[in-house]
Short mmCIF file of C-alpha atoms in Angstrom, two decimals:
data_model
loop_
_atom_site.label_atom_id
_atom_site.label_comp_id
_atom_site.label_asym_id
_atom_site.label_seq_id
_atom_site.Cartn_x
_atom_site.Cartn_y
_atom_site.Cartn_z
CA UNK A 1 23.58 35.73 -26.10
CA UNK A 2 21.04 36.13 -28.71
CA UNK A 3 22.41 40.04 -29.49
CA UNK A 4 25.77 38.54 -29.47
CA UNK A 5 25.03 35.76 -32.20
CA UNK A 6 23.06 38.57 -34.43
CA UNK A 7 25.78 41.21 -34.74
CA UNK A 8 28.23 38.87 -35.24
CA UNK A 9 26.24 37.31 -38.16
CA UNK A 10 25.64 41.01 -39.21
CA UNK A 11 29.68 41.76 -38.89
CA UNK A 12 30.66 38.33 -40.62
CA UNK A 13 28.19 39.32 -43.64
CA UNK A 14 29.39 42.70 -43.78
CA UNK A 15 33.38 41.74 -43.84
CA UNK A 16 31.73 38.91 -46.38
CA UNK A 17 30.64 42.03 -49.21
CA UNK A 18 33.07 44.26 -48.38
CA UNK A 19 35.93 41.89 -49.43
CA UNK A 20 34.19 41.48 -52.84
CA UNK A 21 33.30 45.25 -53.83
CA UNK A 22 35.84 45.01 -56.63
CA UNK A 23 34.89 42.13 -57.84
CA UNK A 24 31.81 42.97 -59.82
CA UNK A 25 33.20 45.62 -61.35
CA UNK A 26 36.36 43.87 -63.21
CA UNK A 27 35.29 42.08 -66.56
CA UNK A 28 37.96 39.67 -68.37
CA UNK A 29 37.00 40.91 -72.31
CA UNK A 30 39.51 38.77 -73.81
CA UNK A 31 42.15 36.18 -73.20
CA UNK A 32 44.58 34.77 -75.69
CA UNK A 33 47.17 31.79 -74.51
CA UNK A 34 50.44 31.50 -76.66
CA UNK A 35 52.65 28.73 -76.96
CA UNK A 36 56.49 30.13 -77.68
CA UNK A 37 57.51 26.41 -78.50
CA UNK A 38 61.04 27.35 -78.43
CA UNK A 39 61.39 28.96 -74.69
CA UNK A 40 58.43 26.15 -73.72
CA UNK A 41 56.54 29.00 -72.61
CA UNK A 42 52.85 29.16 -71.70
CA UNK A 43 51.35 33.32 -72.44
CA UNK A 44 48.34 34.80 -71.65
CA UNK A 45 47.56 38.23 -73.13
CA UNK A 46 44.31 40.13 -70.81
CA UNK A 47 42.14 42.84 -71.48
CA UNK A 48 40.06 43.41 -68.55
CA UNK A 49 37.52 46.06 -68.05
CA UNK A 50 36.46 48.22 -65.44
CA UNK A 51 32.97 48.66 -65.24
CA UNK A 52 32.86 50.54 -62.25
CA UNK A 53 33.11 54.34 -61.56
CA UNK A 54 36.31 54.53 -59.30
CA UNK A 55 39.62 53.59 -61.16
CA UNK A 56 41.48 50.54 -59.70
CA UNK A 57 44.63 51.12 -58.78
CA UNK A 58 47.02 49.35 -56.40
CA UNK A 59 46.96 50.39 -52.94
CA UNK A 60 49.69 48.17 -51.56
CA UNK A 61 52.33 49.81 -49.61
CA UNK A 62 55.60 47.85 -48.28
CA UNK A 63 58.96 49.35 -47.61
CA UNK A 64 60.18 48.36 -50.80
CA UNK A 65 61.22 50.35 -53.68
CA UNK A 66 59.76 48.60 -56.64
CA UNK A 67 56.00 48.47 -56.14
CA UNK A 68 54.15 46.08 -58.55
CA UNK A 69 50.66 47.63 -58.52
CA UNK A 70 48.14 45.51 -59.72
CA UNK A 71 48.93 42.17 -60.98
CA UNK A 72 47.64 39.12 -62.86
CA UNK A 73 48.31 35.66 -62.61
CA UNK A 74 46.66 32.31 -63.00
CA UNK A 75 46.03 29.68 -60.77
CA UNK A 76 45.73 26.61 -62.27
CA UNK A 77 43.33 23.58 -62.35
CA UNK A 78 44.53 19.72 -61.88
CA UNK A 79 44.70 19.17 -66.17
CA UNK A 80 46.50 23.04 -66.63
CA UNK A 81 49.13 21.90 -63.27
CA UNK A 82 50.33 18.54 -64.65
CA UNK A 83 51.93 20.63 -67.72
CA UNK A 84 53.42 23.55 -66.19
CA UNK A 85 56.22 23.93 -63.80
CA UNK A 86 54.78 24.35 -60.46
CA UNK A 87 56.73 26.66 -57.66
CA UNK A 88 58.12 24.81 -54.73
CA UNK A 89 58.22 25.77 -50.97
CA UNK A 90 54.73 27.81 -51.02
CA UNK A 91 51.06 27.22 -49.54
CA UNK A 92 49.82 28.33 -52.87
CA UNK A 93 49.11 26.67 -56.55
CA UNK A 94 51.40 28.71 -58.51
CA UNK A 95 52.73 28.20 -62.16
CA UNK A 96 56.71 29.23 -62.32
CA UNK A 97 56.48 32.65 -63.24
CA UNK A 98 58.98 33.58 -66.74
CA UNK A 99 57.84 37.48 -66.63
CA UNK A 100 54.90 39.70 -66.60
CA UNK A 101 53.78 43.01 -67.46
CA UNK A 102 50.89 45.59 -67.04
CA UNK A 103 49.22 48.88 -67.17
CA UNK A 104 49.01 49.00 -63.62
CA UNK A 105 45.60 50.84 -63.47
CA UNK A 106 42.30 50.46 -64.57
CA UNK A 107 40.31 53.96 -65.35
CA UNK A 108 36.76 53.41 -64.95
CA UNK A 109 34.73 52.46 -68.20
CA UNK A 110 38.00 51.22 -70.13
CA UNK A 111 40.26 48.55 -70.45
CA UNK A 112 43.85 47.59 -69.34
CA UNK A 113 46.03 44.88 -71.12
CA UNK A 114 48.08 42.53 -68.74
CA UNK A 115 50.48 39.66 -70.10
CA UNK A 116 52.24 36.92 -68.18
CA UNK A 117 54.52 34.46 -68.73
CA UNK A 118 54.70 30.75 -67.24
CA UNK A 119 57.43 27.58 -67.98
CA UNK A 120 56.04 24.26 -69.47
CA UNK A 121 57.12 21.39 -68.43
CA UNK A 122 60.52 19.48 -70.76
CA UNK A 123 58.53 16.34 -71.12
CA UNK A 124 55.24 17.75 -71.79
CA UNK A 125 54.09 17.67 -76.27
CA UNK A 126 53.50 21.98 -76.13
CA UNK A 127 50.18 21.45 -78.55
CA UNK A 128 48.69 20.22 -75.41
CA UNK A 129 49.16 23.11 -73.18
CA UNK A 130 47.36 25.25 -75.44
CA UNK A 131 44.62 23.14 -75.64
CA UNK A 132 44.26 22.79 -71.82
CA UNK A 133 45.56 26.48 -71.17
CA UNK A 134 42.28 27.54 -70.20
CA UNK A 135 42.08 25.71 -67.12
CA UNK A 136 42.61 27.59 -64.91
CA UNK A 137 41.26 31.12 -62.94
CA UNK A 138 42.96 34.15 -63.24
CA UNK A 139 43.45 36.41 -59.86
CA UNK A 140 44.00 39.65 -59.93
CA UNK A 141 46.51 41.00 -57.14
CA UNK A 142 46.69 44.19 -55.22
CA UNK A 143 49.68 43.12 -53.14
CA UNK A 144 48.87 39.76 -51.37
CA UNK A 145 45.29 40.64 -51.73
CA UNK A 146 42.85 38.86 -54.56
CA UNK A 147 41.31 41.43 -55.39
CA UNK A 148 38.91 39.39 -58.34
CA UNK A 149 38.93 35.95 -59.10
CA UNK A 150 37.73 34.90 -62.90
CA UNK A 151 37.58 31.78 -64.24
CA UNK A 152 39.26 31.44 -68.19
CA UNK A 153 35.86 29.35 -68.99
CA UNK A 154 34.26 32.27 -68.58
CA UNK A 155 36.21 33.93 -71.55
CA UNK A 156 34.96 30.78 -73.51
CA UNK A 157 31.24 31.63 -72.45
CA UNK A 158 31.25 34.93 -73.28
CA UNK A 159 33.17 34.91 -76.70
CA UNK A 160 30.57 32.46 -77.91
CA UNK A 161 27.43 34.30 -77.33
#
């Protein structure tokens, strides 16, 4: 019983780093949030680095014919949610997506711009959102799988040492 309990320990730390290799190696350089008052539109231009030596590059496979590649979104926090449209019928926090775009790669040492798109709320005063539009993490997507998970404070941090 004792062999049992230690390998699975070993297994469940194992499957614990392995499902974070990535995440070390992307860096969020910059984020800037733009209010488009007139579509009530919440964007968020990325640059975010790969400091890694393999390139990142989506590995997703369906039977589609439009794969995304990577992707970028943000989930948002409780003060970020109460402004933004929210999508209905899922499990997940999501912001109503208006459009997106990428690079869809990340070459090791460089950086790759990203840009999405989210709707504000009718009843919410816009110079708000940008003051609360960094609350929130942003996930980056390889499929369905989070593949890094940054919080926007850490932009904040960083730009400020």
């Amino acid at each position: 019983m004792k062999k049992i309990s230690i390998v699975l320990l070993m297994c469940l730390l194992l499957l614990f780093t392995m499902g974070f290799v990535k995440k070390g190696e992307l860096i969020l350089t910059s984020v800037e949030p733009t209010v488009i008052k007139t579509e009530r539109i919440l964007r968020y231009d990325f640059r975010i680095k790969n400091t890694g030596s393999q390139r990142i590059i989506s590995t997703f496979d369906y039977p589609g014919n439009h794969l995304l590649g990577l992707e970028v979104t943000v989930r948002p926090n409780d003060k970020l949610a109460s402004l933004m449209v929210m999508s209905e019928n899922t499990g997940f926090r999501k912001m109503q997506l208006r459009g997106s775009g990428s690079a869809g790669i990340i070459e090791p040492g460089k950086e790759s711009s990203f840009h999405v798109e989210f709707q504000i709320k009718e009843n919410v005063e816009v110079e708000k959102v940008k003051s609360t539009s960094l609350d929130g993490v942003l996930l980056i997507l390889d499929g369905p799988k989070i593949i890094a998970e940054i919080p926007l404070t850490d932009s904040i941090n960083k730009n400020t040492n």
